[in-house]
């Protein structure tokens, strides 16, 4: 049952990603990208990586997509302003997609036998285990990273502050 749900969510992610690429309306493209991000988060949760799923929702579907929608509203795109794509740009896109297809086919050709892991720790992606590891074994690097982020924030405020 869990595999069926995973394949449904994966199909939804691929479908919405393909729609994102081929959508003519930028707003519909961004909305389909949001569906893609939520589908990827659902796949993470189904793979027992709850922390990655929540971070996917908060960072990508939350913050970055709000930024994309804000930029889209600020640009005010009109059909009259859009220029036609040149043939060279289309050729480069088709050529790049062909190279990607060759790479993916080469990667699949190199697979041998059973690619599914046999012994997987069921608690490896849980947030509780990640927090325990982070605050017990890696507490010093964690605190140093927080001080580094705080220094970056203070520096950005000082650079952005106007002289009074």
PDB file of N, CA and C in Angstrom, residues 8-86:
ATOM      1  N   UNK A   8       2.091   7.013  -6.794  1.00  0.00           N
ATOM      2  CA  UNK A   8       1.093   8.029  -7.142  1.00  0.00           C
ATOM      3  C   UNK A   8       1.653   9.429  -6.899  1.00  0.00           C
ATOM      4  N   UNK A   9       2.300   9.610  -5.746  1.00  0.00           N
ATOM      5  CA  UNK A   9       2.885  10.915  -5.426  1.00  0.00           C
ATOM      6  C   UNK A   9       4.034  11.230  -6.388  1.00  0.00           C
ATOM      7  N   UNK A  10       4.840  10.216  -6.742  1.00  0.00           N
ATOM      8  CA  UNK A  10       5.931  10.431  -7.687  1.00  0.00           C
ATOM      9  C   UNK A  10       5.404  10.803  -9.066  1.00  0.00           C
ATOM     10  N   UNK A  11       4.327  10.144  -9.500  1.00  0.00           N
ATOM     11  CA  UNK A  11       3.717  10.484 -10.783  1.00  0.00           C
ATOM     12  C   UNK A  11       3.168  11.907 -10.764  1.00  0.00           C
ATOM     13  N   UNK A  12       2.582  12.302  -9.641  1.00  0.00           N
ATOM     14  CA  UNK A  12       2.072  13.666  -9.511  1.00  0.00           C
ATOM     15  C   UNK A  12       3.222  14.673  -9.563  1.00  0.00           C
ATOM     16  N   UNK A  13       4.359  14.342  -8.939  1.00  0.00           N
ATOM     17  CA  UNK A  13       5.515  15.241  -8.965  1.00  0.00           C
ATOM     18  C   UNK A  13       6.073  15.390 -10.369  1.00  0.00           C
ATOM     19  N   UNK A  14       6.204  14.298 -11.079  1.00  0.00           N
ATOM     20  CA  UNK A  14       6.741  14.353 -12.445  1.00  0.00           C
ATOM     21  C   UNK A  14       5.776  15.083 -13.370  1.00  0.00           C
ATOM     22  N   UNK A  15       4.491  14.824 -13.232  1.00  0.00           N
ATOM     23  CA  UNK A  15       3.496  15.480 -14.080  1.00  0.00           C
ATOM     24  C   UNK A  15       3.475  16.989 -13.858  1.00  0.00           C
ATOM     25  N   UNK A  16       3.497  17.396 -12.598  1.00  0.00           N
ATOM     26  CA  UNK A  16       3.478  18.840 -12.336  1.00  0.00           C
ATOM     27  C   UNK A  16       4.796  19.497 -12.737  1.00  0.00           C
ATOM     28  N   UNK A  17       5.913  18.773 -12.654  1.00  0.00           N
ATOM     29  CA  UNK A  17       7.191  19.332 -13.108  1.00  0.00           C
ATOM     30  C   UNK A  17       7.212  19.501 -14.624  1.00  0.00           C
ATOM     31  N   UNK A  18       6.652  18.533 -15.345  1.00  0.00           N
ATOM     32  CA  UNK A  18       6.570  18.658 -16.805  1.00  0.00           C
ATOM     33  C   UNK A  18       5.639  19.804 -17.177  1.00  0.00           C
ATOM     34  N   UNK A  19       4.528  19.942 -16.457  1.00  0.00           N
ATOM     35  CA  UNK A  19       3.618  21.063 -16.726  1.00  0.00           C
ATOM     36  C   UNK A  19       4.318  22.402 -16.445  1.00  0.00           C
ATOM     37  N   UNK A  20       5.164  22.436 -15.406  1.00  0.00           N
ATOM     38  CA  UNK A  20       5.915  23.657 -15.116  1.00  0.00           C
ATOM     39  C   UNK A  20       6.789  24.061 -16.297  1.00  0.00           C
ATOM     40  N   UNK A  21       7.405  23.081 -16.938  1.00  0.00           N
ATOM     41  CA  UNK A  21       8.297  23.383 -18.052  1.00  0.00           C
ATOM     42  C   UNK A  21       7.514  23.885 -19.265  1.00  0.00           C
ATOM     43  N   UNK A  22       6.350  23.320 -19.527  1.00  0.00           N
ATOM     44  CA  UNK A  22       5.631  23.645 -20.742  1.00  0.00           C
ATOM     45  C   UNK A  22       4.496  24.647 -20.559  1.00  0.00           C
ATOM     46  N   UNK A  23       4.274  25.162 -19.366  1.00  0.00           N
ATOM     47  CA  UNK A  23       3.178  26.105 -19.136  1.00  0.00           C
ATOM     48  C   UNK A  23       3.481  27.450 -19.795  1.00  0.00           C
ATOM     49  N   UNK A  24       2.476  28.001 -20.420  1.00  0.00           N
ATOM     50  CA  UNK A  24       2.642  29.313 -21.064  1.00  0.00           C
ATOM     51  C   UNK A  24       2.414  30.457 -20.075  1.00  0.00           C
ATOM     52  N   UNK A  25       1.520  30.259 -19.137  1.00  0.00           N
ATOM     53  CA  UNK A  25       1.215  31.281 -18.149  1.00  0.00           C
ATOM     54  C   UNK A  25       2.174  31.129 -16.966  1.00  0.00           C
ATOM     55  N   UNK A  26       2.946  32.177 -16.624  1.00  0.00           N
ATOM     56  CA  UNK A  26       3.918  32.053 -15.537  1.00  0.00           C
ATOM     57  C   UNK A  26       3.281  31.758 -14.176  1.00  0.00           C
ATOM     58  N   UNK A  27       2.067  32.247 -13.952  1.00  0.00           N
ATOM     59  CA  UNK A  27       1.404  31.984 -12.676  1.00  0.00           C
ATOM     60  C   UNK A  27       1.064  30.493 -12.532  1.00  0.00           C
ATOM     61  N   UNK A  28       0.558  29.888 -13.615  1.00  0.00           N
ATOM     62  CA  UNK A  28       0.259  28.455 -13.575  1.00  0.00           C
ATOM     63  C   UNK A  28       1.537  27.639 -13.419  1.00  0.00           C
ATOM     64  N   UNK A  29       2.624  28.113 -14.022  1.00  0.00           N
ATOM     65  CA  UNK A  29       3.904  27.417 -13.889  1.00  0.00           C
ATOM     66  C   UNK A  29       4.369  27.420 -12.436  1.00  0.00           C
ATOM     67  N   UNK A  30       4.255  28.546 -11.765  1.00  0.00           N
ATOM     68  CA  UNK A  30       4.682  28.628 -10.376  1.00  0.00           C
ATOM     69  C   UNK A  30       3.772  27.778  -9.482  1.00  0.00           C
ATOM     70  N   UNK A  31       2.481  27.787  -9.755  1.00  0.00           N
ATOM     71  CA  UNK A  31       1.573  26.949  -8.960  1.00  0.00           C
ATOM     72  C   UNK A  31       1.864  25.465  -9.161  1.00  0.00           C
ATOM     73  N   UNK A  32       2.221  25.071 -10.377  1.00  0.00           N
ATOM     74  CA  UNK A  32       2.578  23.664 -10.583  1.00  0.00           C
ATOM     75  C   UNK A  32       3.903  23.334  -9.916  1.00  0.00           C
ATOM     76  N   UNK A  33       4.797  24.302  -9.802  1.00  0.00           N
ATOM     77  CA  UNK A  33       6.047  24.066  -9.076  1.00  0.00           C
ATOM     78  C   UNK A  33       5.783  23.881  -7.582  1.00  0.00           C
ATOM     79  N   UNK A  34       4.803  24.588  -7.049  1.00  0.00           N
ATOM     80  CA  UNK A  34       4.417  24.389  -5.648  1.00  0.00           C
ATOM     81  C   UNK A  34       3.896  22.963  -5.448  1.00  0.00           C
ATOM     82  N   UNK A  35       3.081  22.478  -6.389  1.00  0.00           N
ATOM     83  CA  UNK A  35       2.592  21.095  -6.309  1.00  0.00           C
ATOM     84  C   UNK A  35       3.771  20.124  -6.364  1.00  0.00           C
ATOM     85  N   UNK A  36       4.755  20.415  -7.201  1.00  0.00           N
ATOM     86  CA  UNK A  36       5.946  19.566  -7.283  1.00  0.00           C
ATOM     87  C   UNK A  36       6.679  19.528  -5.954  1.00  0.00           C
ATOM     88  N   UNK A  37       6.860  20.686  -5.331  1.00  0.00           N
ATOM     89  CA  UNK A  37       7.578  20.733  -4.050  1.00  0.00           C
ATOM     90  C   UNK A  37       6.822  19.973  -2.959  1.00  0.00           C
ATOM     91  N   UNK A  38       5.494  20.111  -2.918  1.00  0.00           N
ATOM     92  CA  UNK A  38       4.724  19.366  -1.922  1.00  0.00           C
ATOM     93  C   UNK A  38       4.776  17.862  -2.196  1.00  0.00           C
ATOM     94  N   UNK A  39       4.798  17.474  -3.468  1.00  0.00           N
ATOM     95  CA  UNK A  39       4.898  16.053  -3.804  1.00  0.00           C
ATOM     96  C   UNK A  39       6.248  15.488  -3.373  1.00  0.00           C
ATOM     97  N   UNK A  40       7.297  16.254  -3.576  1.00  0.00           N
ATOM     98  CA  UNK A  40       8.626  15.804  -3.146  1.00  0.00           C
ATOM     99  C   UNK A  40       8.671  15.692  -1.632  1.00  0.00           C
ATOM    100  N   UNK A  41       8.049  16.626  -0.933  1.00  0.00           N
ATOM    101  CA  UNK A  41       7.994  16.546   0.529  1.00  0.00           C
ATOM    102  C   UNK A  41       7.232  15.302   0.973  1.00  0.00           C
ATOM    103  N   UNK A  42       6.156  14.975   0.277  1.00  0.00           N
ATOM    104  CA  UNK A  42       5.402  13.760   0.609  1.00  0.00           C
ATOM    105  C   UNK A  42       6.247  12.513   0.370  1.00  0.00           C
ATOM    106  N   UNK A  43       7.057  12.524  -0.683  1.00  0.00           N
ATOM    107  CA  UNK A  43       7.941  11.378  -0.926  1.00  0.00           C
ATOM    108  C   UNK A  43       8.984  11.241   0.179  1.00  0.00           C
ATOM    109  N   UNK A  44       9.526  12.370   0.635  1.00  0.00           N
ATOM    110  CA  UNK A  44      10.473  12.312   1.756  1.00  0.00           C
ATOM    111  C   UNK A  44       9.814  11.707   2.991  1.00  0.00           C
ATOM    112  N   UNK A  45       8.604  12.127   3.276  1.00  0.00           N
ATOM    113  CA  UNK A  45       7.907  11.614   4.458  1.00  0.00           C
ATOM    114  C   UNK A  45       7.614  10.128   4.302  1.00  0.00           C
ATOM    115  N   UNK A  46       7.237   9.695   3.102  1.00  0.00           N
ATOM    116  CA  UNK A  46       6.999   8.272   2.872  1.00  0.00           C
ATOM    117  C   UNK A  46       8.284   7.451   2.981  1.00  0.00           C
ATOM    118  N   UNK A  47       9.427   8.078   2.723  1.00  0.00           N
ATOM    119  CA  UNK A  47      10.713   7.385   2.832  1.00  0.00           C
ATOM    120  C   UNK A  47      11.295   7.486   4.238  1.00  0.00           C
ATOM    121  N   UNK A  48      10.474   7.925   5.202  1.00  0.00           N
ATOM    122  CA  UNK A  48      10.851   8.026   6.617  1.00  0.00           C
ATOM    123  C   UNK A  48      11.936   9.073   6.858  1.00  0.00           C
ATOM    124  N   UNK A  49      11.893  10.146   6.085  1.00  0.00           N
ATOM    125  CA  UNK A  49      12.801  11.277   6.288  1.00  0.00           C
ATOM    126  C   UNK A  49      11.931  12.499   6.583  1.00  0.00           C
ATOM    127  N   UNK A  50      11.316  12.495   7.769  1.00  0.00           N
ATOM    128  CA  UNK A  50      10.358  13.539   8.109  1.00  0.00           C
ATOM    129  C   UNK A  50      11.006  14.919   8.167  1.00  0.00           C
ATOM    130  N   UNK A  51      12.228  14.999   8.661  1.00  0.00           N
ATOM    131  CA  UNK A  51      12.900  16.291   8.761  1.00  0.00           C
ATOM    132  C   UNK A  51      13.081  16.917   7.385  1.00  0.00           C
ATOM    133  N   UNK A  52      13.531  16.121   6.420  1.00  0.00           N
ATOM    134  CA  UNK A  52      13.696  16.647   5.064  1.00  0.00           C
ATOM    135  C   UNK A  52      12.364  17.062   4.451  1.00  0.00           C
ATOM    136  N   UNK A  53      11.307  16.321   4.742  1.00  0.00           N
ATOM    137  CA  UNK A  53       9.992  16.685   4.229  1.00  0.00           C
ATOM    138  C   UNK A  53       9.504  18.018   4.767  1.00  0.00           C
ATOM    139  N   UNK A  54       9.680  18.216   6.068  1.00  0.00           N
ATOM    140  CA  UNK A  54       9.257  19.485   6.673  1.00  0.00           C
ATOM    141  C   UNK A  54      10.118  20.643   6.181  1.00  0.00           C
ATOM    142  N   UNK A  55      11.423  20.424   6.054  1.00  0.00           N
ATOM    143  CA  UNK A  55      12.301  21.475   5.534  1.00  0.00           C
ATOM    144  C   UNK A  55      11.940  21.790   4.080  1.00  0.00           C
ATOM    145  N   UNK A  56      11.599  20.779   3.312  1.00  0.00           N
ATOM    146  CA  UNK A  56      11.161  20.988   1.923  1.00  0.00           C
ATOM    147  C   UNK A  56       9.935  21.893   1.880  1.00  0.00           C
ATOM    148  N   UNK A  57       8.981  21.656   2.756  1.00  0.00           N
ATOM    149  CA  UNK A  57       7.774  22.478   2.772  1.00  0.00           C
ATOM    150  C   UNK A  57       8.078  23.893   3.240  1.00  0.00           C
ATOM    151  N   UNK A  58       8.844  24.025   4.323  1.00  0.00           N
ATOM    152  CA  UNK A  58       9.108  25.351   4.884  1.00  0.00           C
ATOM    153  C   UNK A  58       9.973  26.187   3.955  1.00  0.00           C
ATOM    154  N   UNK A  59      11.078  25.619   3.488  1.00  0.00           N
ATOM    155  CA  UNK A  59      12.040  26.409   2.717  1.00  0.00           C
ATOM    156  C   UNK A  59      11.582  26.599   1.281  1.00  0.00           C
ATOM    157  N   UNK A  60      11.281  25.514   0.584  1.00  0.00           N
ATOM    158  CA  UNK A  60      10.979  25.641  -0.835  1.00  0.00           C
ATOM    159  C   UNK A  60       9.537  26.061  -1.086  1.00  0.00           C
ATOM    160  N   UNK A  61       8.589  25.277  -0.605  1.00  0.00           N
ATOM    161  CA  UNK A  61       7.195  25.587  -0.893  1.00  0.00           C
ATOM    162  C   UNK A  61       6.753  26.845  -0.165  1.00  0.00           C
ATOM    163  N   UNK A  62       7.378  27.160   0.950  1.00  0.00           N
ATOM    164  CA  UNK A  62       7.015  28.354   1.694  1.00  0.00           C
ATOM    165  C   UNK A  62       7.757  29.577   1.212  1.00  0.00           C
ATOM    166  N   UNK A  63       9.016  29.666   1.585  1.00  0.00           N
ATOM    167  CA  UNK A  63       9.781  30.896   1.385  1.00  0.00           C
ATOM    168  C   UNK A  63      10.116  31.171  -0.073  1.00  0.00           C
ATOM    169  N   UNK A  64      10.654  30.212  -0.780  1.00  0.00           N
ATOM    170  CA  UNK A  64      11.107  30.474  -2.142  1.00  0.00           C
ATOM    171  C   UNK A  64       9.930  30.692  -3.086  1.00  0.00           C
ATOM    172  N   UNK A  65       8.851  29.949  -2.911  1.00  0.00           N
ATOM    173  CA  UNK A  65       7.714  30.141  -3.799  1.00  0.00           C
ATOM    174  C   UNK A  65       6.997  31.466  -3.527  1.00  0.00           C
ATOM    175  N   UNK A  66       6.988  31.915  -2.292  1.00  0.00           N
ATOM    176  CA  UNK A  66       6.448  33.246  -2.005  1.00  0.00           C
ATOM    177  C   UNK A  66       7.307  34.300  -2.700  1.00  0.00           C
ATOM    178  N   UNK A  67       8.611  34.106  -2.688  1.00  0.00           N
ATOM    179  CA  UNK A  67       9.506  35.026  -3.386  1.00  0.00           C
ATOM    180  C   UNK A  67       9.234  35.005  -4.887  1.00  0.00           C
ATOM    181  N   UNK A  68       9.059  33.822  -5.470  1.00  0.00           N
ATOM    182  CA  UNK A  68       8.748  33.730  -6.901  1.00  0.00           C
ATOM    183  C   UNK A  68       7.434  34.434  -7.228  1.00  0.00           C
ATOM    184  N   UNK A  69       6.412  34.207  -6.422  1.00  0.00           N
ATOM    185  CA  UNK A  69       5.132  34.861  -6.677  1.00  0.00           C
ATOM    186  C   UNK A  69       5.243  36.377  -6.537  1.00  0.00           C
ATOM    187  N   UNK A  70       6.012  36.850  -5.571  1.00  0.00           N
ATOM    188  CA  UNK A  70       6.216  38.285  -5.388  1.00  0.00           C
ATOM    189  C   UNK A  70       6.923  38.879  -6.599  1.00  0.00           C
ATOM    190  N   UNK A  71       7.951  38.209  -7.092  1.00  0.00           N
ATOM    191  CA  UNK A  71       8.677  38.701  -8.273  1.00  0.00           C
ATOM    192  C   UNK A  71       7.762  38.692  -9.489  1.00  0.00           C
ATOM    193  N   UNK A  72       6.940  37.664  -9.615  1.00  0.00           N
ATOM    194  CA  UNK A  72       6.019  37.597 -10.743  1.00  0.00           C
ATOM    195  C   UNK A  72       5.028  38.760 -10.706  1.00  0.00           C
ATOM    196  N   UNK A  73       4.547  39.098  -9.519  1.00  0.00           N
ATOM    197  CA  UNK A  73       3.633  40.230  -9.405  1.00  0.00           C
ATOM    198  C   UNK A  73       4.345  41.549  -9.709  1.00  0.00           C
ATOM    199  N   UNK A  74       5.602  41.654  -9.323  1.00  0.00           N
ATOM    200  CA  UNK A  74       6.344  42.896  -9.570  1.00  0.00           C
ATOM    201  C   UNK A  74       6.705  43.066 -11.046  1.00  0.00           C
ATOM    202  N   UNK A  75       6.922  41.959 -11.774  1.00  0.00           N
ATOM    203  CA  UNK A  75       7.313  42.057 -13.175  1.00  0.00           C
ATOM    204  C   UNK A  75       6.167  42.493 -14.069  1.00  0.00           C
ATOM    205  N   UNK A  76       4.940  42.085 -13.749  1.00  0.00           N
ATOM    206  CA  UNK A  76       3.757  42.440 -14.547  1.00  0.00           C
ATOM    207  C   UNK A  76       3.968  42.083 -16.017  1.00  0.00           C
ATOM    208  N   UNK A  77       4.113  40.797 -16.273  1.00  0.00           N
ATOM    209  CA  UNK A  77       4.383  40.321 -17.622  1.00  0.00           C
ATOM    210  C   UNK A  77       3.142  40.427 -18.496  1.00  0.00           C
ATOM    211  N   UNK A  78       3.332  40.921 -19.687  1.00  0.00           N
ATOM    212  CA  UNK A  78       2.263  40.987 -20.682  1.00  0.00           C
ATOM    213  C   UNK A  78       2.670  40.164 -21.888  1.00  0.00           C
ATOM    214  N   UNK A  79       1.680  39.687 -22.648  1.00  0.00           N
ATOM    215  CA  UNK A  79       2.004  38.909 -23.842  1.00  0.00           C
ATOM    216  C   UNK A  79       2.683  39.776 -24.895  1.00  0.00           C
ATOM    217  N   UNK A  80       2.380  41.055 -24.930  1.00  0.00           N
ATOM    218  CA  UNK A  80       2.983  41.933 -25.926  1.00  0.00           C
ATOM    219  C   UNK A  80       4.465  42.141 -25.652  1.00  0.00           C
ATOM    220  N   UNK A  81       4.873  42.027 -24.402  1.00  0.00           N
ATOM    221  CA  UNK A  81       6.270  42.244 -24.039  1.00  0.00           C
ATOM    222  C   UNK A  81       7.146  41.025 -24.283  1.00  0.00           C
ATOM    223  N   UNK A  82       6.535  39.862 -24.388  1.00  0.00           N
ATOM    224  CA  UNK A  82       7.316  38.644 -24.558  1.00  0.00           C
ATOM    225  C   UNK A  82       7.865  38.575 -25.970  1.00  0.00           C
ATOM    226  N   UNK A  83       9.142  38.298 -26.068  1.00  0.00           N
ATOM    227  CA  UNK A  83       9.758  38.164 -27.382  1.00  0.00           C
ATOM    228  C   UNK A  83       9.714  36.708 -27.821  1.00  0.00           C
ATOM    229  N   UNK A  84       9.763  36.493 -29.095  1.00  0.00           N
ATOM    230  CA  UNK A  84       9.773  35.135 -29.636  1.00  0.00           C
ATOM    231  C   UNK A  84      11.161  34.531 -29.431  1.00  0.00           C
ATOM    232  N   UNK A  85      11.171  33.265 -29.093  1.00  0.00           N
ATOM    233  CA  UNK A  85      12.436  32.580 -28.914  1.00  0.00           C
ATOM    234  C   UNK A  85      13.070  32.325 -30.279  1.00  0.00           C
ATOM    235  N   UNK A  86      14.376  32.496 -30.315  1.00  0.00           N
ATOM    236  CA  UNK A  86      15.087  32.248 -31.553  1.00  0.00           C
ATOM    237  C   UNK A  86      15.278  30.749 -31.750  1.00  0.00           C
TER     238      UNK A  86
END
